[in-house]
mmCIF file with all atom_site columns, C-alpha atoms in Angstrom:
data_model
loop_
_atom_site.group_PDB
_atom_site.id
_atom_site.type_symbol
_atom_site.label_atom_id
_atom_site.label_alt_id
_atom_site.label_comp_id
_atom_site.label_asym_id
_atom_site.label_entity_id
_atom_site.label_seq_id
_atom_site.pdbx_PDB_ins_code
_atom_site.Cartn_x
_atom_site.Cartn_y
_atom_site.Cartn_z
_atom_site.occupancy
_atom_site.B_iso_or_equiv
_atom_site.pdbx_formal_charge
_atom_site.auth_seq_id
_atom_site.auth_comp_id
_atom_site.auth_asym_id
_atom_site.auth_atom_id
_atom_site.pdbx_PDB_model_num
ATOM 1   C CA . MET X 1 1   ? 113.040 154.030 217.525 1.00 0.00 ? 291 MET X CA 1
ATOM 2   C CA . LYS X 1 2   ? 113.820 156.480 220.464 1.00 0.00 ? 292 LYS X CA 1
ATOM 3   C CA . THR X 1 3   ? 115.939 158.509 218.111 1.00 0.00 ? 293 THR X CA 1
ATOM 4   C CA . LEU X 1 4   ? 113.123 158.891 215.660 1.00 0.00 ? 294 LEU X CA 1
ATOM 5   C CA . GLU X 1 5   ? 110.745 159.686 218.419 1.00 0.00 ? 295 GLU X CA 1
ATOM 6   C CA . ARG X 1 6   ? 113.013 162.469 219.698 1.00 0.00 ? 296 ARG X CA 1
ATOM 7   C CA . LEU X 1 7   ? 113.355 163.806 216.153 1.00 0.00 ? 297 LEU X CA 1
ATOM 8   C CA . PHE X 1 8   ? 109.567 164.025 215.868 1.00 0.00 ? 298 PHE X CA 1
ATOM 9   C CA . LEU X 1 9   ? 109.266 165.478 219.394 1.00 0.00 ? 299 LEU X CA 1
ATOM 10  C CA . SER X 1 10  ? 111.667 168.268 218.372 1.00 0.00 ? 300 SER X CA 1
ATOM 11  C CA . LEU X 1 11  ? 109.499 168.901 215.306 1.00 0.00 ? 301 LEU X CA 1
ATOM 12  C CA . LEU X 1 12  ? 106.188 168.751 217.158 1.00 0.00 ? 302 LEU X CA 1
ATOM 13  C CA . ARG X 1 13  ? 107.005 170.950 220.176 1.00 0.00 ? 303 ARG X CA 1
ATOM 14  C CA . PRO X 1 14  ? 107.415 174.334 218.308 1.00 0.00 ? 304 PRO X CA 1
ATOM 15  C CA . GLN X 1 15  ? 104.152 173.661 216.432 1.00 0.00 ? 305 GLN X CA 1
ATOM 16  C CA . VAL X 1 16  ? 102.000 173.149 219.416 1.00 0.00 ? 306 VAL X CA 1
ATOM 17  C CA . GLN X 1 17  ? 103.579 175.375 221.995 1.00 0.00 ? 307 GLN X CA 1
ATOM 18  C CA . HIS X 1 18  ? 100.929 178.128 221.518 1.00 0.00 ? 308 HIS X CA 1
ATOM 19  C CA . ALA X 1 19  ? 98.051  175.732 222.154 1.00 0.00 ? 309 ALA X CA 1
ATOM 20  C CA . GLN X 1 20  ? 99.452  173.937 225.268 1.00 0.00 ? 310 GLN X CA 1
ATOM 21  C CA . ASP X 1 21  ? 97.403  174.395 228.548 1.00 0.00 ? 311 ASP X CA 1
ATOM 22  C CA . ARG X 1 22  ? 99.143  177.070 230.539 1.00 0.00 ? 312 ARG X CA 1
ATOM 23  C CA . LEU X 1 23  ? 98.195  175.291 233.790 1.00 0.00 ? 313 LEU X CA 1
ATOM 24  C CA . GLN X 1 24  ? 99.711  171.901 232.681 1.00 0.00 ? 314 GLN X CA 1
ATOM 25  C CA . PHE X 1 25  ? 102.816 171.989 234.817 1.00 0.00 ? 315 PHE X CA 1
ATOM 26  C CA . ALA X 1 26  ? 104.434 168.731 233.505 1.00 0.00 ? 316 ALA X CA 1
ATOM 27  C CA . TYR X 1 27  ? 106.964 168.469 230.639 1.00 0.00 ? 317 TYR X CA 1
ATOM 28  C CA . GLN X 1 28  ? 107.765 172.145 230.720 1.00 0.00 ? 318 GLN X CA 1
ATOM 29  C CA . PRO X 1 29  ? 111.260 173.250 230.691 1.00 0.00 ? 319 PRO X CA 1
ATOM 30  C CA . GLY X 1 30  ? 112.378 174.720 234.040 1.00 0.00 ? 320 GLY X CA 1
ATOM 31  C CA . VAL X 1 31  ? 108.934 173.789 235.690 1.00 0.00 ? 321 VAL X CA 1
ATOM 32  C CA . GLY X 1 32  ? 108.306 171.021 238.145 1.00 0.00 ? 322 GLY X CA 1
ATOM 33  C CA . VAL X 1 33  ? 105.933 169.568 240.527 1.00 0.00 ? 323 VAL X CA 1
ATOM 34  C CA . GLU X 1 34  ? 106.908 172.080 243.016 1.00 0.00 ? 324 GLU X CA 1
ATOM 35  C CA . ASP X 1 35  ? 105.706 174.932 240.809 1.00 0.00 ? 325 ASP X CA 1
ATOM 36  C CA . ALA X 1 36  ? 102.300 173.162 240.570 1.00 0.00 ? 326 ALA X CA 1
ATOM 37  C CA . ILE X 1 37  ? 102.057 172.759 244.320 1.00 0.00 ? 327 ILE X CA 1
ATOM 38  C CA . ILE X 1 38  ? 103.030 176.358 244.951 1.00 0.00 ? 328 ILE X CA 1
ATOM 39  C CA . TYR X 1 39  ? 100.552 177.696 242.365 1.00 0.00 ? 329 TYR X CA 1
ATOM 40  C CA . LEU X 1 40  ? 97.655  175.685 243.917 1.00 0.00 ? 330 LEU X CA 1
ATOM 41  C CA . LEU X 1 41  ? 98.593  176.746 247.538 1.00 0.00 ? 331 LEU X CA 1
ATOM 42  C CA . HIS X 1 42  ? 99.022  180.342 246.514 1.00 0.00 ? 332 HIS X CA 1
ATOM 43  C CA . ARG X 1 43  ? 95.449  180.504 244.910 1.00 0.00 ? 333 ARG X CA 1
ATOM 44  C CA . ALA X 1 44  ? 93.906  178.643 247.873 1.00 0.00 ? 334 ALA X CA 1
ATOM 45  C CA . HIS X 1 45  ? 95.647  180.753 250.516 1.00 0.00 ? 335 HIS X CA 1
ATOM 46  C CA . SER X 1 46  ? 94.906  183.989 248.751 1.00 0.00 ? 336 SER X CA 1
ATOM 47  C CA . HIS X 1 47  ? 91.344  183.065 248.801 1.00 0.00 ? 337 HIS X CA 1
ATOM 48  C CA . LEU X 1 48  ? 91.121  181.910 252.445 1.00 0.00 ? 338 LEU X CA 1
ATOM 49  C CA . ASP X 1 49  ? 93.102  184.937 253.557 1.00 0.00 ? 339 ASP X CA 1
ATOM 50  C CA . LYS X 1 50  ? 90.234  187.228 252.574 1.00 0.00 ? 340 LYS X CA 1
ATOM 51  C CA . GLY X 1 51  ? 88.043  185.446 255.137 1.00 0.00 ? 341 GLY X CA 1
ATOM 52  C CA . SER X 1 52  ? 84.554  183.815 255.037 1.00 0.00 ? 342 SER X CA 1
ATOM 53  C CA . GLY X 1 53  ? 85.406  181.449 252.212 1.00 0.00 ? 343 GLY X CA 1
ATOM 54  C CA . THR X 1 54  ? 86.021  177.864 251.448 1.00 0.00 ? 344 THR X CA 1
ATOM 55  C CA . VAL X 1 55  ? 88.324  176.100 248.976 1.00 0.00 ? 345 VAL X CA 1
ATOM 56  C CA . ARG X 1 56  ? 87.289  172.839 247.433 1.00 0.00 ? 346 ARG X CA 1
ATOM 57  C CA . ILE X 1 57  ? 89.761  170.770 245.483 1.00 0.00 ? 347 ILE X CA 1
ATOM 58  C CA . LEU X 1 58  ? 88.901  167.678 243.609 1.00 0.00 ? 348 LEU X CA 1
ATOM 59  C CA . PHE X 1 59  ? 91.928  165.637 242.839 1.00 0.00 ? 349 PHE X CA 1
ATOM 60  C CA . LEU X 1 60  ? 91.540  163.496 239.820 1.00 0.00 ? 350 LEU X CA 1
ATOM 61  C CA . ASP X 1 61  ? 93.657  160.683 238.391 1.00 0.00 ? 351 ASP X CA 1
ATOM 62  C CA . PHE X 1 62  ? 93.003  159.211 234.963 1.00 0.00 ? 352 PHE X CA 1
ATOM 63  C CA . SER X 1 63  ? 92.970  155.360 234.647 1.00 0.00 ? 353 SER X CA 1
ATOM 64  C CA . SER X 1 64  ? 95.621  154.119 232.241 1.00 0.00 ? 354 SER X CA 1
ATOM 65  C CA . ALA X 1 65  ? 95.908  157.584 230.869 1.00 0.00 ? 355 ALA X CA 1
ATOM 66  C CA . PHE X 1 66  ? 98.427  157.104 228.160 1.00 0.00 ? 356 PHE X CA 1
ATOM 67  C CA . ASN X 1 67  ? 96.598  153.901 226.967 1.00 0.00 ? 357 ASN X CA 1
ATOM 68  C CA . THR X 1 68  ? 93.400  155.794 226.226 1.00 0.00 ? 358 THR X CA 1
ATOM 69  C CA . ILE X 1 69  ? 94.556  158.236 223.654 1.00 0.00 ? 359 ILE X CA 1
ATOM 70  C CA . GLN X 1 70  ? 92.214  157.968 220.591 1.00 0.00 ? 360 GLN X CA 1
ATOM 71  C CA . PRO X 1 71  ? 94.358  158.619 217.447 1.00 0.00 ? 361 PRO X CA 1
ATOM 72  C CA . THR X 1 72  ? 91.505  160.019 215.435 1.00 0.00 ? 362 THR X CA 1
ATOM 73  C CA . LEU X 1 73  ? 90.527  162.539 218.203 1.00 0.00 ? 363 LEU X CA 1
ATOM 74  C CA . LEU X 1 74  ? 94.181  163.364 218.715 1.00 0.00 ? 364 LEU X CA 1
ATOM 75  C CA . ARG X 1 75  ? 94.659  164.083 215.037 1.00 0.00 ? 365 ARG X CA 1
ATOM 76  C CA . ASP X 1 76  ? 91.593  166.403 215.008 1.00 0.00 ? 366 ASP X CA 1
ATOM 77  C CA . LYS X 1 77  ? 92.991  168.281 217.995 1.00 0.00 ? 367 LYS X CA 1
ATOM 78  C CA . LEU X 1 78  ? 96.427  168.534 216.344 1.00 0.00 ? 368 LEU X CA 1
ATOM 79  C CA . GLY X 1 79  ? 94.807  169.880 213.234 1.00 0.00 ? 369 GLY X CA 1
ATOM 80  C CA . ARG X 1 80  ? 93.113  172.562 215.177 1.00 0.00 ? 370 ARG X CA 1
ATOM 81  C CA . MET X 1 81  ? 96.451  173.462 216.634 1.00 0.00 ? 371 MET X CA 1
ATOM 82  C CA . GLY X 1 82  ? 97.950  173.923 213.133 1.00 0.00 ? 372 GLY X CA 1
ATOM 83  C CA . VAL X 1 83  ? 100.211 170.936 213.159 1.00 0.00 ? 373 VAL X CA 1
ATOM 84  C CA . ASP X 1 84  ? 101.923 170.063 209.810 1.00 0.00 ? 374 ASP X CA 1
ATOM 85  C CA . PRO X 1 85  ? 99.724  167.482 208.058 1.00 0.00 ? 375 PRO X CA 1
ATOM 86  C CA . GLN X 1 86  ? 102.662 165.170 207.308 1.00 0.00 ? 376 GLN X CA 1
ATOM 87  C CA . LEU X 1 87  ? 103.649 165.216 210.920 1.00 0.00 ? 377 LEU X CA 1
ATOM 88  C CA . MET X 1 88  ? 100.018 164.360 211.851 1.00 0.00 ? 378 MET X CA 1
ATOM 89  C CA . ASP X 1 89  ? 100.139 161.372 209.357 1.00 0.00 ? 379 ASP X CA 1
ATOM 90  C CA . TRP X 1 90  ? 103.232 160.130 211.064 1.00 0.00 ? 380 TRP X CA 1
ATOM 91  C CA . ILE X 1 91  ? 101.673 160.415 214.615 1.00 0.00 ? 381 ILE X CA 1
ATOM 92  C CA . SER X 1 92  ? 98.521  158.584 213.523 1.00 0.00 ? 382 SER X CA 1
ATOM 93  C CA . ASP X 1 93  ? 100.500 155.846 211.775 1.00 0.00 ? 383 ASP X CA 1
ATOM 94  C CA . TYR X 1 94  ? 102.729 155.587 214.885 1.00 0.00 ? 384 TYR X CA 1
ATOM 95  C CA . LEU X 1 95  ? 99.692  155.147 217.202 1.00 0.00 ? 385 LEU X CA 1
ATOM 96  C CA . THR X 1 96  ? 97.603  152.670 215.048 1.00 0.00 ? 386 THR X CA 1
ATOM 97  C CA . GLY X 1 97  ? 98.131  149.001 214.096 1.00 0.00 ? 387 GLY X CA 1
ATOM 98  C CA . ARG X 1 98  ? 100.792 148.353 216.762 1.00 0.00 ? 388 ARG X CA 1
ATOM 99  C CA . PRO X 1 99  ? 101.362 144.592 217.450 1.00 0.00 ? 389 PRO X CA 1
ATOM 100 C CA . GLN X 1 100 ? 101.702 143.942 221.131 1.00 0.00 ? 390 GLN X CA 1
ATOM 101 C CA . TYR X 1 101 ? 102.403 140.849 223.256 1.00 0.00 ? 391 TYR X CA 1
ATOM 102 C CA . ILE X 1 102 ? 103.554 139.974 226.766 1.00 0.00 ? 392 ILE X CA 1
ATOM 103 C CA . GLY X 1 103 ? 106.620 137.799 227.340 1.00 0.00 ? 393 GLY X CA 1
ATOM 104 C CA . LEU X 1 104 ? 107.888 136.063 230.413 1.00 0.00 ? 394 LEU X CA 1
ATOM 105 C CA . LYS X 1 105 ? 111.152 134.034 229.968 1.00 0.00 ? 395 LYS X CA 1
ATOM 106 C CA . ASP X 1 106 ? 110.347 131.620 227.074 1.00 0.00 ? 396 ASP X CA 1
ATOM 107 C CA . ILE X 1 107 ? 106.610 132.095 227.078 1.00 0.00 ? 397 ILE X CA 1
ATOM 108 C CA . LYS X 1 108 ? 104.988 134.637 224.961 1.00 0.00 ? 398 LYS X CA 1
ATOM 109 C CA . SER X 1 109 ? 101.186 135.646 224.707 1.00 0.00 ? 399 SER X CA 1
ATOM 110 C CA . ASP X 1 110 ? 99.171  135.909 221.582 1.00 0.00 ? 400 ASP X CA 1
ATOM 111 C CA . THR X 1 111 ? 99.900  139.049 219.688 1.00 0.00 ? 401 THR X CA 1
ATOM 112 C CA . VAL X 1 112 ? 97.251  141.667 219.562 1.00 0.00 ? 402 VAL X CA 1
ATOM 113 C CA . VAL X 1 113 ? 96.962  144.726 217.309 1.00 0.00 ? 403 VAL X CA 1
ATOM 114 C CA . SER X 1 114 ? 96.402  147.954 219.190 1.00 0.00 ? 404 SER X CA 1
ATOM 115 C CA . SER X 1 115 ? 95.189  151.181 217.762 1.00 0.00 ? 405 SER X CA 1
ATOM 116 C CA . THR X 1 116 ? 94.370  153.054 220.931 1.00 0.00 ? 406 THR X CA 1
ATOM 117 C CA . GLY X 1 117 ? 96.860  154.738 223.330 1.00 0.00 ? 407 GLY X CA 1
ATOM 118 C CA . ALA X 1 118 ? 100.637 155.452 222.983 1.00 0.00 ? 408 ALA X CA 1
ATOM 119 C CA . PRO X 1 119 ? 103.240 152.762 223.362 1.00 0.00 ? 409 PRO X CA 1
ATOM 120 C CA . GLN X 1 120 ? 104.480 152.380 226.921 1.00 0.00 ? 410 GLN X CA 1
ATOM 121 C CA . GLY X 1 121 ? 107.797 153.857 227.790 1.00 0.00 ? 411 GLY X CA 1
ATOM 122 C CA . THR X 1 122 ? 108.012 156.014 224.668 1.00 0.00 ? 412 THR X CA 1
ATOM 123 C CA . VAL X 1 123 ? 109.472 159.536 224.508 1.00 0.00 ? 413 VAL X CA 1
ATOM 124 C CA . LEU X 1 124 ? 106.269 160.858 222.828 1.00 0.00 ? 414 LEU X CA 1
ATOM 125 C CA . ALA X 1 125 ? 103.615 159.475 225.068 1.00 0.00 ? 415 ALA X CA 1
ATOM 126 C CA . PRO X 1 126 ? 103.697 162.182 227.793 1.00 0.00 ? 416 PRO X CA 1
ATOM 127 C CA . LEU X 1 127 ? 103.611 165.062 225.229 1.00 0.00 ? 417 LEU X CA 1
ATOM 128 C CA . LEU X 1 128 ? 100.853 163.476 223.213 1.00 0.00 ? 418 LEU X CA 1
ATOM 129 C CA . PHE X 1 129 ? 98.676  162.961 226.318 1.00 0.00 ? 419 PHE X CA 1
ATOM 130 C CA . THR X 1 130 ? 99.173  166.544 227.440 1.00 0.00 ? 420 THR X CA 1
ATOM 131 C CA . LEU X 1 131 ? 98.096  167.639 223.892 1.00 0.00 ? 421 LEU X CA 1
ATOM 132 C CA . TYR X 1 132 ? 95.272  165.261 223.991 1.00 0.00 ? 422 TYR X CA 1
ATOM 133 C CA . THR X 1 133 ? 94.020  166.889 227.108 1.00 0.00 ? 423 THR X CA 1
ATOM 134 C CA . SER X 1 134 ? 94.887  170.480 226.475 1.00 0.00 ? 424 SER X CA 1
ATOM 135 C CA . ASP X 1 135 ? 91.604  171.349 224.998 1.00 0.00 ? 425 ASP X CA 1
ATOM 136 C CA . PHE X 1 136 ? 89.865  171.330 228.283 1.00 0.00 ? 426 PHE X CA 1
ATOM 137 C CA . PHE X 1 137 ? 91.164  174.227 230.474 1.00 0.00 ? 427 PHE X CA 1
ATOM 138 C CA . TYR X 1 138 ? 89.527  176.657 232.797 1.00 0.00 ? 428 TYR X CA 1
ATOM 139 C CA . ASN X 1 139 ? 90.778  179.659 234.811 1.00 0.00 ? 429 ASN X CA 1
ATOM 140 C CA . SER X 1 140 ? 88.526  182.206 236.372 1.00 0.00 ? 430 SER X CA 1
ATOM 141 C CA . GLU X 1 141 ? 88.741  184.290 239.440 1.00 0.00 ? 431 GLU X CA 1
ATOM 142 C CA . LEU X 1 142 ? 87.027  181.564 241.709 1.00 0.00 ? 432 LEU X CA 1
ATOM 143 C CA . CYS X 1 143 ? 87.809  178.235 239.818 1.00 0.00 ? 433 CYS X CA 1
ATOM 144 C CA . HIS X 1 144 ? 90.464  176.675 237.820 1.00 0.00 ? 434 HIS X CA 1
ATOM 145 C CA . ILE X 1 145 ? 91.817  173.413 236.422 1.00 0.00 ? 435 ILE X CA 1
ATOM 146 C CA . GLN X 1 146 ? 95.439  172.539 237.103 1.00 0.00 ? 436 GLN X CA 1
ATOM 147 C CA . LYS X 1 147 ? 97.254  169.566 235.630 1.00 0.00 ? 437 LYS X CA 1
ATOM 148 C CA . TYR X 1 148 ? 100.474 167.666 236.266 1.00 0.00 ? 438 TYR X CA 1
ATOM 149 C CA . ALA X 1 149 ? 100.884 165.049 233.490 1.00 0.00 ? 439 ALA X CA 1
ATOM 150 C CA . ASP X 1 150 ? 97.812  162.786 233.870 1.00 0.00 ? 440 ASP X CA 1
ATOM 151 C CA . ASP X 1 151 ? 96.813  164.099 237.382 1.00 0.00 ? 441 ASP X CA 1
ATOM 152 C CA . THR X 1 152 ? 94.276  166.816 237.501 1.00 0.00 ? 442 THR X CA 1
ATOM 153 C CA . ALA X 1 153 ? 92.897  169.179 240.204 1.00 0.00 ? 443 ALA X CA 1
ATOM 154 C CA . ILE X 1 154 ? 89.720  171.255 239.966 1.00 0.00 ? 444 ILE X CA 1
ATOM 155 C CA . VAL X 1 155 ? 89.957  174.109 242.477 1.00 0.00 ? 445 VAL X CA 1
ATOM 156 C CA . GLY X 1 156 ? 87.000  176.076 243.579 1.00 0.00 ? 446 GLY X CA 1
ATOM 157 C CA . CYS X 1 157 ? 87.182  179.082 245.786 1.00 0.00 ? 447 CYS X CA 1
ATOM 158 C CA . ILE X 1 158 ? 83.769  179.339 247.368 1.00 0.00 ? 448 ILE X CA 1
ATOM 159 C CA . ARG X 1 159 ? 82.211  182.472 248.783 1.00 0.00 ? 449 ARG X CA 1
ATOM 160 C CA . ASP X 1 160 ? 79.067  182.596 250.758 1.00 0.00 ? 450 ASP X CA 1
ATOM 161 C CA . ASP X 1 161 ? 78.344  178.834 250.026 1.00 0.00 ? 451 ASP X CA 1
ATOM 162 C CA . ARG X 1 162 ? 77.941  179.491 246.319 1.00 0.00 ? 452 ARG X CA 1
ATOM 163 C CA . GLU X 1 163 ? 79.260  176.425 244.644 1.00 0.00 ? 453 GLU X CA 1
ATOM 164 C CA . GLU X 1 164 ? 77.465  176.727 241.287 1.00 0.00 ? 454 GLU X CA 1
ATOM 165 C CA . GLU X 1 165 ? 80.588  177.523 239.168 1.00 0.00 ? 455 GLU X CA 1
ATOM 166 C CA . TYR X 1 166 ? 82.634  174.692 240.781 1.00 0.00 ? 456 TYR X CA 1
ATOM 167 C CA . ARG X 1 167 ? 79.910  172.174 240.461 1.00 0.00 ? 457 ARG X CA 1
ATOM 168 C CA . ARG X 1 168 ? 79.294  173.177 236.821 1.00 0.00 ? 458 ARG X CA 1
ATOM 169 C CA . LEU X 1 169 ? 83.045  172.889 236.154 1.00 0.00 ? 459 LEU X CA 1
ATOM 170 C CA . VAL X 1 170 ? 83.132  169.315 237.599 1.00 0.00 ? 460 VAL X CA 1
ATOM 171 C CA . GLY X 1 171 ? 80.113  168.323 235.516 1.00 0.00 ? 461 GLY X CA 1
ATOM 172 C CA . ASP X 1 172 ? 81.635  169.844 232.342 1.00 0.00 ? 462 ASP X CA 1
ATOM 173 C CA . PHE X 1 173 ? 84.982  168.005 233.107 1.00 0.00 ? 463 PHE X CA 1
ATOM 174 C CA . ALA X 1 174 ? 83.124  164.682 233.514 1.00 0.00 ? 464 ALA X CA 1
ATOM 175 C CA . ALA X 1 175 ? 81.276  165.077 230.274 1.00 0.00 ? 465 ALA X CA 1
ATOM 176 C CA . TRP X 1 176 ? 84.552  166.064 228.399 1.00 0.00 ? 466 TRP X CA 1
ATOM 177 C CA . CYS X 1 177 ? 86.119  162.980 229.958 1.00 0.00 ? 467 CYS X CA 1
ATOM 178 C CA . HIS X 1 178 ? 83.272  160.740 228.526 1.00 0.00 ? 468 HIS X CA 1
ATOM 179 C CA . THR X 1 179 ? 83.555  162.406 225.049 1.00 0.00 ? 469 THR X CA 1
ATOM 180 C CA . ASN X 1 180 ? 87.319  161.808 225.005 1.00 0.00 ? 470 ASN X CA 1
ATOM 181 C CA . HIS X 1 181 ? 87.129  158.215 226.261 1.00 0.00 ? 471 HIS X CA 1
ATOM 182 C CA . LEU X 1 182 ? 89.033  159.063 229.476 1.00 0.00 ? 472 LEU X CA 1
ATOM 183 C CA . GLN X 1 183 ? 88.132  157.115 232.550 1.00 0.00 ? 473 GLN X CA 1
ATOM 184 C CA . LEU X 1 184 ? 88.864  158.278 236.033 1.00 0.00 ? 474 LEU X CA 1
ATOM 185 C CA . ASN X 1 185 ? 90.531  156.109 238.613 1.00 0.00 ? 475 ASN X CA 1
ATOM 186 C CA . THR X 1 186 ? 87.897  156.440 241.314 1.00 0.00 ? 476 THR X CA 1
ATOM 187 C CA . SER X 1 187 ? 90.220  155.000 244.046 1.00 0.00 ? 477 SER X CA 1
ATOM 188 C CA . LYS X 1 188 ? 92.695  157.884 243.457 1.00 0.00 ? 478 LYS X CA 1
ATOM 189 C CA . THR X 1 189 ? 90.075  160.557 243.069 1.00 0.00 ? 479 THR X CA 1
ATOM 190 C CA . LYS X 1 190 ? 89.602  162.527 246.313 1.00 0.00 ? 480 LYS X CA 1
ATOM 191 C CA . GLU X 1 191 ? 87.962  165.802 247.274 1.00 0.00 ? 481 GLU X CA 1
ATOM 192 C CA . GLY X 1 192 ? 89.146  167.981 250.077 1.00 0.00 ? 482 GLY X CA 1
ATOM 193 C CA . ALA X 1 193 ? 87.837  171.381 251.543 1.00 0.00 ? 483 ALA X CA 1
ATOM 194 C CA . GLY X 1 194 ? 89.663  174.003 253.485 1.00 0.00 ? 484 GLY X CA 1
ATOM 195 C CA . TYR X 1 195 ? 88.013  176.802 255.500 1.00 0.00 ? 485 TYR X CA 1
#
């Protein structure tokens, strides 16, 4: 199955490259977590270096991220990206009606059929999730959203205690998460500020 997934991955990547979030640092050739950290620190430091400002960063983590992909929503998003309809059919079929069970030694649970999320440990799951979340992006002079796989940071460079844009962005992101059936892991969600 992994060979077939790699084949479909090689067909999908060129079709969606134009639509991927530029501030999604994961799964990009030649880009790593260090690049994400450097970008975030550079934006924050540049703002703070000007004086009389604050940087607020909300670090967000999705709960069971790859397990929450809704195939119908993903299909709509892939369609807007211009993905070949036959490839979209294969991806939809791949994500729906999957039998799953848990086994431990000689004991096996009942089989459940799943039509949500991507199969764990698959080659396609990370790319499908980044495509699923690529339609929410933001990058202005004072605020931006930056992603690394299923981790997200909302960064607000605040001047004169004016947080309206940052707060609106956080609210819009929360509404988008609800619409896309994504839940945040509140125990891993933290906000920090620097002056």
